[in-house]
JSON list of N, CA and C in Angstrom, two decimals:
[
{"chain": "A", "resi": 23, "resn": "UNK", "atom": "N", "xyz": [76.99, 169.57, 183.48]},
{"chain": "A", "resi": 23, "resn": "UNK", "atom": "CA", "xyz": [76.17, 168.39, 183.68]},
{"chain": "A", "resi": 23, "resn": "UNK", "atom": "C", "xyz": [75.90, 167.69, 182.34]},
{"chain": "A", "resi": 24, "resn": "UNK", "atom": "N", "xyz": [75.56, 168.50, 181.32]},
{"chain": "A", "resi": 24, "resn": "UNK", "atom": "CA", "xyz": [75.31, 167.94, 180.00]},
{"chain": "A", "resi": 24, "resn": "UNK", "atom": "C", "xyz": [76.59, 167.34, 179.43]},
{"chain": "A", "resi": 25, "resn": "UNK", "atom": "N", "xyz": [77.72, 167.98, 179.74]},
{"chain": "A", "resi": 25, "resn": "UNK", "atom": "CA", "xyz": [79.01, 167.47, 179.27]},
{"chain": "A", "resi": 25, "resn": "UNK", "atom": "C", "xyz": [79.29, 166.10, 179.86]},
{"chain": "A", "resi": 26, "resn": "UNK", "atom": "N", "xyz": [78.98, 165.92, 181.13]},
{"chain": "A", "resi": 26, "resn": "UNK", "atom": "CA", "xyz": [79.18, 164.62, 181.78]},
{"chain": "A", "resi": 26, "resn": "UNK", "atom": "C", "xyz": [78.28, 163.57, 181.15]},
{"chain": "A", "resi": 27, "resn": "UNK", "atom": "N", "xyz": [77.03, 163.91, 180.90]},
{"chain": "A", "resi": 27, "resn": "UNK", "atom": "CA", "xyz": [76.09, 162.97, 180.27]},
{"chain": "A", "resi": 27, "resn": "UNK", "atom": "C", "xyz": [76.58, 162.61, 178.88]},
{"chain": "A", "resi": 28, "resn": "UNK", "atom": "N", "xyz": [77.12, 163.57, 178.17]},
{"chain": "A", "resi": 28, "resn": "UNK", "atom": "CA", "xyz": [77.65, 163.32, 176.83]},
{"chain": "A", "resi": 28, "resn": "UNK", "atom": "C", "xyz": [78.84, 162.37, 176.89]},
{"chain": "A", "resi": 29, "resn": "UNK", "atom": "N", "xyz": [79.73, 162.58, 177.87]},
{"chain": "A", "resi": 29, "resn": "UNK", "atom": "CA", "xyz": [80.88, 161.68, 178.03]},
{"chain": "A", "resi": 29, "resn": "UNK", "atom": "C", "xyz": [80.43, 160.27, 178.40]},
{"chain": "A", "resi": 30, "resn": "UNK", "atom": "N", "xyz": [79.45, 160.19, 179.29]},
{"chain": "A", "resi": 30, "resn": "UNK", "atom": "CA", "xyz": [78.95, 158.87, 179.69]},
{"chain": "A", "resi": 30, "resn": "UNK", "atom": "C", "xyz": [78.33, 158.14, 178.51]},
{"chain": "A", "resi": 31, "resn": "UNK", "atom": "N", "xyz": [77.59, 158.85, 177.68]},
{"chain": "A", "resi": 31, "resn": "UNK", "atom": "CA", "xyz": [77.00, 158.24, 176.48]},
{"chain": "A", "resi": 31, "resn": "UNK", "atom": "C", "xyz": [78.09, 157.81, 175.51]},
{"chain": "A", "resi": 32, "resn": "UNK", "atom": "N", "xyz": [79.12, 158.63, 175.34]},
{"chain": "A", "resi": 32, "resn": "UNK", "atom": "CA", "xyz": [80.23, 158.28, 174.46]},
{"chain": "A", "resi": 32, "resn": "UNK", "atom": "C", "xyz": [80.93, 157.02, 174.98]},
{"chain": "A", "resi": 33, "resn": "UNK", "atom": "N", "xyz": [81.10, 156.93, 176.29]},
{"chain": "A", "resi": 33, "resn": "UNK", "atom": "CA", "xyz": [81.72, 155.74, 176.89]},
{"chain": "A", "resi": 33, "resn": "UNK", "atom": "C", "xyz": [80.86, 154.50, 176.64]},
{"chain": "A", "resi": 34, "resn": "UNK", "atom": "N", "xyz": [79.56, 154.63, 176.84]},
{"chain": "A", "resi": 34, "resn": "UNK", "atom": "CA", "xyz": [78.66, 153.50, 176.64]},
{"chain": "A", "resi": 34, "resn": "UNK", "atom": "C", "xyz": [78.72, 153.01, 175.20]},
{"chain": "A", "resi": 35, "resn": "UNK", "atom": "N", "xyz": [78.68, 153.94, 174.26]},
{"chain": "A", "resi": 35, "resn": "UNK", "atom": "CA", "xyz": [78.72, 153.58, 172.84]},
{"chain": "A", "resi": 35, "resn": "UNK", "atom": "C", "xyz": [80.04, 152.91, 172.48]},
{"chain": "A", "resi": 36, "resn": "UNK", "atom": "N", "xyz": [81.14, 153.48, 172.94]},
{"chain": "A", "resi": 36, "resn": "UNK", "atom": "CA", "xyz": [82.45, 152.92, 172.61]},
{"chain": "A", "resi": 36, "resn": "UNK", "atom": "C", "xyz": [82.63, 151.52, 173.19]},
{"chain": "A", "resi": 37, "resn": "UNK", "atom": "N", "xyz": [82.19, 151.30, 174.44]},
{"chain": "A", "resi": 37, "resn": "UNK", "atom": "CA", "xyz": [82.29, 149.96, 175.04]},
{"chain": "A", "resi": 37, "resn": "UNK", "atom": "C", "xyz": [81.39, 148.97, 174.30]},
{"chain": "A", "resi": 38, "resn": "UNK", "atom": "N", "xyz": [80.22, 149.42, 173.88]},
{"chain": "A", "resi": 38, "resn": "UNK", "atom": "CA", "xyz": [79.31, 148.54, 173.13]},
{"chain": "A", "resi": 38, "resn": "UNK", "atom": "C", "xyz": [79.95, 148.13, 171.81]},
{"chain": "A", "resi": 39, "resn": "UNK", "atom": "N", "xyz": [80.59, 149.08, 171.13]},
{"chain": "A", "resi": 39, "resn": "UNK", "atom": "CA", "xyz": [81.24, 148.77, 169.86]},
{"chain": "A", "resi": 39, "resn": "UNK", "atom": "C", "xyz": [82.41, 147.81, 170.07]},
{"chain": "A", "resi": 40, "resn": "UNK", "atom": "N", "xyz": [83.22, 148.05, 171.09]},
{"chain": "A", "resi": 40, "resn": "UNK", "atom": "CA", "xyz": [84.34, 147.15, 171.36]},
{"chain": "A", "resi": 40, "resn": "UNK", "atom": "C", "xyz": [83.82, 145.74, 171.65]},
{"chain": "A", "resi": 41, "resn": "UNK", "atom": "N", "xyz": [82.75, 145.66, 172.42]},
{"chain": "A", "resi": 41, "resn": "UNK", "atom": "CA", "xyz": [82.15, 144.37, 172.75]},
{"chain": "A", "resi": 41, "resn": "UNK", "atom": "C", "xyz": [81.67, 143.66, 171.49]},
{"chain": "A", "resi": 42, "resn": "UNK", "atom": "N", "xyz": [81.09, 144.40, 170.56]},
{"chain": "A", "resi": 42, "resn": "UNK", "atom": "CA", "xyz": [80.61, 143.80, 169.31]},
{"chain": "A", "resi": 42, "resn": "UNK", "atom": "C", "xyz": [81.78, 143.24, 168.51]},
{"chain": "A", "resi": 43, "resn": "UNK", "atom": "N", "xyz": [82.90, 143.96, 168.46]},
{"chain": "A", "resi": 43, "resn": "UNK", "atom": "CA", "xyz": [84.07, 143.46, 167.75]},
{"chain": "A", "resi": 43, "resn": "UNK", "atom": "C", "xyz": [84.59, 142.18, 168.40]},
{"chain": "A", "resi": 44, "resn": "UNK", "atom": "N", "xyz": [84.67, 142.16, 169.73]},
{"chain": "A", "resi": 44, "resn": "UNK", "atom": "CA", "xyz": [85.14, 140.95, 170.43]},
{"chain": "A", "resi": 44, "resn": "UNK", "atom": "C", "xyz": [84.20, 139.78, 170.16]},
{"chain": "A", "resi": 45, "resn": "UNK", "atom": "N", "xyz": [82.90, 140.02, 170.20]},
{"chain": "A", "resi": 45, "resn": "UNK", "atom": "CA", "xyz": [81.92, 138.95, 169.94]},
{"chain": "A", "resi": 45, "resn": "UNK", "atom": "C", "xyz": [82.02, 138.46, 168.50]},
{"chain": "A", "resi": 46, "resn": "UNK", "atom": "N", "xyz": [82.18, 139.38, 167.56]},
{"chain": "A", "resi": 46, "resn": "UNK", "atom": "CA", "xyz": [82.33, 139.00, 166.16]},
{"chain": "A", "resi": 46, "resn": "UNK", "atom": "C", "xyz": [83.55, 138.12, 165.95]},
{"chain": "A", "resi": 47, "resn": "UNK", "atom": "N", "xyz": [84.65, 138.51, 166.56]},
{"chain": "A", "resi": 47, "resn": "UNK", "atom": "CA", "xyz": [85.87, 137.72, 166.45]},
{"chain": "A", "resi": 47, "resn": "UNK", "atom": "C", "xyz": [85.67, 136.34, 167.08]},
{"chain": "A", "resi": 48, "resn": "UNK", "atom": "N", "xyz": [84.99, 136.30, 168.20]},
{"chain": "A", "resi": 48, "resn": "UNK", "atom": "CA", "xyz": [84.71, 135.02, 168.87]},
{"chain": "A", "resi": 48, "resn": "UNK", "atom": "C", "xyz": [83.95, 134.08, 167.93]},
{"chain": "A", "resi": 49, "resn": "UNK", "atom": "N", "xyz": [82.95, 134.60, 167.23]},
{"chain": "A", "resi": 49, "resn": "UNK", "atom": "CA", "xyz": [82.17, 133.78, 166.30]},
{"chain": "A", "resi": 49, "resn": "UNK", "atom": "C", "xyz": [83.01, 133.34, 165.11]},
{"chain": "A", "resi": 50, "resn": "UNK", "atom": "N", "xyz": [83.88, 134.22, 164.63]},
{"chain": "A", "resi": 50, "resn": "UNK", "atom": "CA", "xyz": [84.76, 133.83, 163.52]},
{"chain": "A", "resi": 50, "resn": "UNK", "atom": "C", "xyz": [85.69, 132.70, 163.94]},
{"chain": "A", "resi": 51, "resn": "UNK", "atom": "N", "xyz": [86.27, 132.81, 165.13]},
{"chain": "A", "resi": 51, "resn": "UNK", "atom": "CA", "xyz": [87.18, 131.76, 165.58]},
{"chain": "A", "resi": 51, "resn": "UNK", "atom": "C", "xyz": [86.44, 130.45, 165.80]},
{"chain": "A", "resi": 52, "resn": "UNK", "atom": "N", "xyz": [85.19, 130.52, 166.22]},
{"chain": "A", "resi": 52, "resn": "UNK", "atom": "CA", "xyz": [84.38, 129.30, 166.35]},
{"chain": "A", "resi": 52, "resn": "UNK", "atom": "C", "xyz": [84.15, 128.68, 164.97]},
{"chain": "A", "resi": 53, "resn": "UNK", "atom": "N", "xyz": [83.89, 129.52, 163.96]},
{"chain": "A", "resi": 53, "resn": "UNK", "atom": "CA", "xyz": [83.69, 129.02, 162.60]},
{"chain": "A", "resi": 53, "resn": "UNK", "atom": "C", "xyz": [84.96, 128.36, 162.07]},
{"chain": "A", "resi": 54, "resn": "UNK", "atom": "N", "xyz": [86.11, 128.91, 162.43]},
{"chain": "A", "resi": 54, "resn": "UNK", "atom": "CA", "xyz": [87.38, 128.32, 162.00]},
{"chain": "A", "resi": 54, "resn": "UNK", "atom": "C", "xyz": [87.51, 126.91, 162.54]},
{"chain": "A", "resi": 55, "resn": "UNK", "atom": "N", "xyz": [87.14, 126.72, 163.79]},
{"chain": "A", "resi": 55, "resn": "UNK", "atom": "CA", "xyz": [87.29, 125.40, 164.40]},
{"chain": "A", "resi": 55, "resn": "UNK", "atom": "C", "xyz": [86.36, 124.36, 163.78]},
{"chain": "A", "resi": 56, "resn": "UNK", "atom": "N", "xyz": [85.32, 124.84, 163.10]},
{"chain": "A", "resi": 56, "resn": "UNK", "atom": "CA", "xyz": [84.35, 123.92, 162.51]},
{"chain": "A", "resi": 56, "resn": "UNK", "atom": "C", "xyz": [84.60, 123.63, 161.04]},
{"chain": "A", "resi": 57, "resn": "UNK", "atom": "N", "xyz": [85.55, 124.30, 160.42]},
{"chain": "A", "resi": 57, "resn": "UNK", "atom": "CA", "xyz": [85.77, 124.09, 158.99]},
{"chain": "A", "resi": 57, "resn": "UNK", "atom": "C", "xyz": [86.98, 123.19, 158.75]},
{"chain": "A", "resi": 58, "resn": "UNK", "atom": "N", "xyz": [86.93, 122.49, 157.65]},
{"chain": "A", "resi": 58, "resn": "UNK", "atom": "CA", "xyz": [88.08, 121.69, 157.26]},
{"chain": "A", "resi": 58, "resn": "UNK", "atom": "C", "xyz": [88.69, 122.23, 155.96]},
{"chain": "A", "resi": 59, "resn": "UNK", "atom": "N", "xyz": [88.24, 123.42, 155.56]},
{"chain": "A", "resi": 59, "resn": "UNK", "atom": "CA", "xyz": [88.78, 124.07, 154.37]},
{"chain": "A", "resi": 59, "resn": "UNK", "atom": "C", "xyz": [89.88, 125.04, 154.79]},
{"chain": "A", "resi": 60, "resn": "UNK", "atom": "N", "xyz": [91.11, 124.75, 154.39]},
{"chain": "A", "resi": 60, "resn": "UNK", "atom": "CA", "xyz": [92.25, 125.56, 154.81]},
{"chain": "A", "resi": 60, "resn": "UNK", "atom": "C", "xyz": [92.12, 127.01, 154.38]},
{"chain": "A", "resi": 61, "resn": "UNK", "atom": "N", "xyz": [91.74, 127.25, 153.13]},
{"chain": "A", "resi": 61, "resn": "UNK", "atom": "CA", "xyz": [91.64, 128.63, 152.64]},
{"chain": "A", "resi": 61, "resn": "UNK", "atom": "C", "xyz": [90.61, 129.43, 153.43]},
{"chain": "A", "resi": 62, "resn": "UNK", "atom": "N", "xyz": [89.49, 128.80, 153.73]},
{"chain": "A", "resi": 62, "resn": "UNK", "atom": "CA", "xyz": [88.44, 129.48, 154.50]},
{"chain": "A", "resi": 62, "resn": "UNK", "atom": "C", "xyz": [88.92, 129.76, 155.92]},
{"chain": "A", "resi": 63, "resn": "UNK", "atom": "N", "xyz": [89.59, 128.81, 156.51]},
{"chain": "A", "resi": 63, "resn": "UNK", "atom": "CA", "xyz": [90.09, 128.99, 157.87]},
{"chain": "A", "resi": 63, "resn": "UNK", "atom": "C", "xyz": [91.09, 130.14, 157.94]},
{"chain": "A", "resi": 64, "resn": "UNK", "atom": "N", "xyz": [91.97, 130.22, 156.95]},
{"chain": "A", "resi": 64, "resn": "UNK", "atom": "CA", "xyz": [92.96, 131.31, 156.92]},
{"chain": "A", "resi": 64, "resn": "UNK", "atom": "C", "xyz": [92.27, 132.65, 156.75]},
{"chain": "A", "resi": 65, "resn": "UNK", "atom": "N", "xyz": [91.31, 132.73, 155.84]},
{"chain": "A", "resi": 65, "resn": "UNK", "atom": "CA", "xyz": [90.58, 133.98, 155.62]},
{"chain": "A", "resi": 65, "resn": "UNK", "atom": "C", "xyz": [89.85, 134.42, 156.88]},
{"chain": "A", "resi": 66, "resn": "UNK", "atom": "N", "xyz": [89.18, 133.49, 157.54]},
{"chain": "A", "resi": 66, "resn": "UNK", "atom": "CA", "xyz": [88.47, 133.82, 158.77]},
{"chain": "A", "resi": 66, "resn": "UNK", "atom": "C", "xyz": [89.43, 134.25, 159.87]},
{"chain": "A", "resi": 67, "resn": "UNK", "atom": "N", "xyz": [90.59, 133.61, 159.94]},
{"chain": "A", "resi": 67, "resn": "UNK", "atom": "CA", "xyz": [91.58, 133.98, 160.95]},
{"chain": "A", "resi": 67, "resn": "UNK", "atom": "C", "xyz": [92.09, 135.40, 160.74]},
{"chain": "A", "resi": 68, "resn": "UNK", "atom": "N", "xyz": [92.32, 135.77, 159.49]},
{"chain": "A", "resi": 68, "resn": "UNK", "atom": "CA", "xyz": [92.78, 137.12, 159.18]},
{"chain": "A", "resi": 68, "resn": "UNK", "atom": "C", "xyz": [91.73, 138.15, 159.58]},
{"chain": "A", "resi": 69, "resn": "UNK", "atom": "N", "xyz": [90.48, 137.88, 159.22]},
{"chain": "A", "resi": 69, "resn": "UNK", "atom": "CA", "xyz": [89.39, 138.79, 159.59]},
{"chain": "A", "resi": 69, "resn": "UNK", "atom": "C", "xyz": [89.26, 138.86, 161.11]},
{"chain": "A", "resi": 70, "resn": "UNK", "atom": "N", "xyz": [89.32, 137.72, 161.77]},
{"chain": "A", "resi": 70, "resn": "UNK", "atom": "CA", "xyz": [89.21, 137.68, 163.22]},
{"chain": "A", "resi": 70, "resn": "UNK", "atom": "C", "xyz": [90.33, 138.45, 163.90]},
{"chain": "A", "resi": 71, "resn": "UNK", "atom": "N", "xyz": [91.52, 138.32, 163.37]},
{"chain": "A", "resi": 71, "resn": "UNK", "atom": "CA", "xyz": [92.67, 139.04, 163.94]},
{"chain": "A", "resi": 71, "resn": "UNK", "atom": "C", "xyz": [92.46, 140.55, 163.82]},
{"chain": "A", "resi": 72, "resn": "UNK", "atom": "N", "xyz": [91.95, 141.00, 162.67]},
{"chain": "A", "resi": 72, "resn": "UNK", "atom": "CA", "xyz": [91.69, 142.43, 162.48]},
{"chain": "A", "resi": 72, "resn": "UNK", "atom": "C", "xyz": [90.59, 142.92, 163.42]},
{"chain": "A", "resi": 73, "resn": "UNK", "atom": "N", "xyz": [89.56, 142.10, 163.60]},
{"chain": "A", "resi": 73, "resn": "UNK", "atom": "CA", "xyz": [88.48, 142.48, 164.52]},
{"chain": "A", "resi": 73, "resn": "UNK", "atom": "C", "xyz": [88.99, 142.58, 165.95]},
{"chain": "A", "resi": 74, "resn": "UNK", "atom": "N", "xyz": [89.83, 141.65, 166.36]},
{"chain": "A", "resi": 74, "resn": "UNK", "atom": "CA", "xyz": [90.39, 141.69, 167.71]},
{"chain": "A", "resi": 74, "resn": "UNK", "atom": "C", "xyz": [91.27, 142.92, 167.89]},
{"chain": "A", "resi": 75, "resn": "UNK", "atom": "N", "xyz": [92.07, 143.24, 166.88]},
{"chain": "A", "resi": 75, "resn": "UNK", "atom": "CA", "xyz": [92.93, 144.41, 166.98]},
{"chain": "A", "resi": 75, "resn": "UNK", "atom": "C", "xyz": [92.10, 145.69, 167.10]},
{"chain": "A", "resi": 76, "resn": "UNK", "atom": "N", "xyz": [91.02, 145.77, 166.33]},
{"chain": "A", "resi": 76, "resn": "UNK", "atom": "CA", "xyz": [90.14, 146.94, 166.41]},
{"chain": "A", "resi": 76, "resn": "UNK", "atom": "C", "xyz": [89.50, 147.02, 167.78]},
{"chain": "A", "resi": 77, "resn": "UNK", "atom": "N", "xyz": [89.02, 145.90, 168.28]},
{"chain": "A", "resi": 77, "resn": "UNK", "atom": "CA", "xyz": [88.39, 145.88, 169.60]},
{"chain": "A", "resi": 77, "resn": "UNK", "atom": "C", "xyz": [89.38, 146.29, 170.69]},
{"chain": "A", "resi": 78, "resn": "UNK", "atom": "N", "xyz": [90.60, 145.81, 170.58]},
{"chain": "A", "resi": 78, "resn": "UNK", "atom": "CA", "xyz": [91.62, 146.16, 171.57]},
{"chain": "A", "resi": 78, "resn": "UNK", "atom": "C", "xyz": [91.94, 147.65, 171.53]},
{"chain": "A", "resi": 79, "resn": "UNK", "atom": "N", "xyz": [92.01, 148.22, 170.33]},
{"chain": "A", "resi": 79, "resn": "UNK", "atom": "CA", "xyz": [92.26, 149.66, 170.22]},
{"chain": "A", "resi": 79, "resn": "UNK", "atom": "C", "xyz": [91.13, 150.46, 170.84]},
{"chain": "A", "resi": 80, "resn": "UNK", "atom": "N", "xyz": [89.89, 150.05, 170.56]},
{"chain": "A", "resi": 80, "resn": "UNK", "atom": "CA", "xyz": [88.74, 150.75, 171.14]},
{"chain": "A", "resi": 80, "resn": "UNK", "atom": "C", "xyz": [88.77, 150.65, 172.67]},
{"chain": "A", "resi": 81, "resn": "UNK", "atom": "N", "xyz": [89.06, 149.48, 173.19]},
{"chain": "A", "resi": 81, "resn": "UNK", "atom": "CA", "xyz": [89.12, 149.30, 174.64]},
{"chain": "A", "resi": 81, "resn": "UNK", "atom": "C", "xyz": [90.26, 150.14, 175.23]},
{"chain": "A", "resi": 82, "resn": "UNK", "atom": "N", "xyz": [91.40, 150.17, 174.56]},
{"chain": "A", "resi": 82, "resn": "UNK", "atom": "CA", "xyz": [92.51, 151.00, 175.03]},
{"chain": "A", "resi": 82, "resn": "UNK", "atom": "C", "xyz": [92.11, 152.47, 175.07]},
{"chain": "A", "resi": 83, "resn": "UNK", "atom": "N", "xyz": [91.43, 152.93, 174.01]},
{"chain": "A", "resi": 83, "resn": "UNK", "atom": "CA", "xyz": [90.96, 154.32, 173.98]},
{"chain": "A", "resi": 83, "resn": "UNK", "atom": "C", "xyz": [90.05, 154.60, 175.16]},
{"chain": "A", "resi": 84, "resn": "UNK", "atom": "N", "xyz": [89.17, 153.66, 175.46]},
{"chain": "A", "resi": 84, "resn": "UNK", "atom": "CA", "xyz": [88.25, 153.85, 176.57]},
{"chain": "A", "resi": 84, "resn": "UNK", "atom": "C", "xyz": [89.01, 153.92, 177.90]},
{"chain": "A", "resi": 85, "resn": "UNK", "atom": "N", "xyz": [89.96, 153.03, 178.08]},
{"chain": "A", "resi": 85, "resn": "UNK", "atom": "CA", "xyz": [90.70, 153.01, 179.34]},
{"chain": "A", "resi": 85, "resn": "UNK", "atom": "C", "xyz": [91.55, 154.26, 179.52]},
{"chain": "A", "resi": 86, "resn": "UNK", "atom": "N", "xyz": [91.93, 154.87, 178.41]},
{"chain": "A", "resi": 86, "resn": "UNK", "atom": "CA", "xyz": [92.73, 156.09, 178.47]},
{"chain": "A", "resi": 86, "resn": "UNK", "atom": "C", "xyz": [91.84, 157.34, 178.48]},
{"chain": "A", "resi": 87, "resn": "UNK", "atom": "N", "xyz": [90.52, 157.14, 178.50]},
{"chain": "A", "resi": 87, "resn": "UNK", "atom": "CA", "xyz": [89.60, 158.26, 178.58]},
{"chain": "A", "resi": 87, "resn": "UNK", "atom": "C", "xyz": [89.41, 159.00, 177.28]},
{"chain": "A", "resi": 88, "resn": "UNK", "atom": "N", "xyz": [89.58, 158.31, 176.17]},
{"chain": "A", "resi": 88, "resn": "UNK", "atom": "CA", "xyz": [89.44, 158.95, 174.87]},
{"chain": "A", "resi": 88, "resn": "UNK", "atom": "C", "xyz": [88.19, 158.48, 174.14]},
{"chain": "A", "resi": 89, "resn": "UNK", "atom": "N", "xyz": [87.10, 158.32, 174.85]},
{"chain": "A", "resi": 89, "resn": "UNK", "atom": "CA", "xyz": [85.88, 157.79, 174.25]},
{"chain": "A", "resi": 89, "resn": "UNK", "atom": "C", "xyz": [85.37, 158.67, 173.14]},
{"chain": "A", "resi": 90, "resn": "UNK", "atom": "N", "xyz": [85.32, 159.97, 173.35]},
{"chain": "A", "resi": 90, "resn": "UNK", "atom": "CA", "xyz": [84.79, 160.87, 172.33]},
{"chain": "A", "resi": 90, "resn": "UNK", "atom": "C", "xyz": [85.62, 160.79, 171.06]},
{"chain": "A", "resi": 91, "resn": "UNK", "atom": "N", "xyz": [86.95, 160.78, 171.21]},
{"chain": "A", "resi": 91, "resn": "UNK", "atom": "CA", "xyz": [87.81, 160.68, 170.04]},
{"chain": "A", "resi": 91, "resn": "UNK", "atom": "C", "xyz": [87.65, 159.32, 169.37]},
{"chain": "A", "resi": 92, "resn": "UNK", "atom": "N", "xyz": [87.51, 158.27, 170.17]},
{"chain": "A", "resi": 92, "resn": "UNK", "atom": "CA", "xyz": [87.35, 156.92, 169.64]},
{"chain": "A", "resi": 92, "resn": "UNK", "atom": "C", "xyz": [86.07, 156.80, 168.84]},
{"chain": "A", "resi": 93, "resn": "UNK", "atom": "N", "xyz": [85.02, 157.47, 169.27]},
{"chain": "A", "resi": 93, "resn": "UNK", "atom": "CA", "xyz": [83.74, 157.39, 168.57]},
{"chain": "A", "resi": 93, "resn": "UNK", "atom": "C", "xyz": [83.76, 158.12, 167.24]},
{"chain": "A", "resi": 94, "resn": "UNK", "atom": "N", "xyz": [84.68, 159.03, 167.08]},
{"chain": "A", "resi": 94, "resn": "UNK", "atom": "CA", "xyz": [84.73, 159.80, 165.84]},
{"chain": "A", "resi": 94, "resn": "UNK", "atom": "C", "xyz": [85.92, 159.42, 164.98]},
{"chain": "A", "resi": 95, "resn": "UNK", "atom": "N", "xyz": [86.68, 158.43, 165.41]},
{"chain": "A", "resi": 95, "resn": "UNK", "atom": "CA", "xyz": [87.90, 158.09, 164.70]},
{"chain": "A", "resi": 95, "resn": "UNK", "atom": "C", "xyz": [87.84, 156.86, 163.92]}
]
C-alpha cells in the first residue's frame, strides 16, 4: 500500500515538473514573438527548445511508467 502511494506521489511530482517545463517554454516562445532583437529571439528559442525537449522526455518517462527513475534522473 505504501509502495502504491509512493508511486502515485512520484507520478504527481513528475507530471508537475513536466508541466512546469511546458509552461516555461510557452512563456519563452511568447517573449520571442514580442521582441524585435534577433539575438535575443534566437537565444530564447534555443532555451525554449531545450525546455520542450526536457518536458517531452519527462512526459515519455511518465507514460512508460518510469516516474521514480525520472524523478531521480
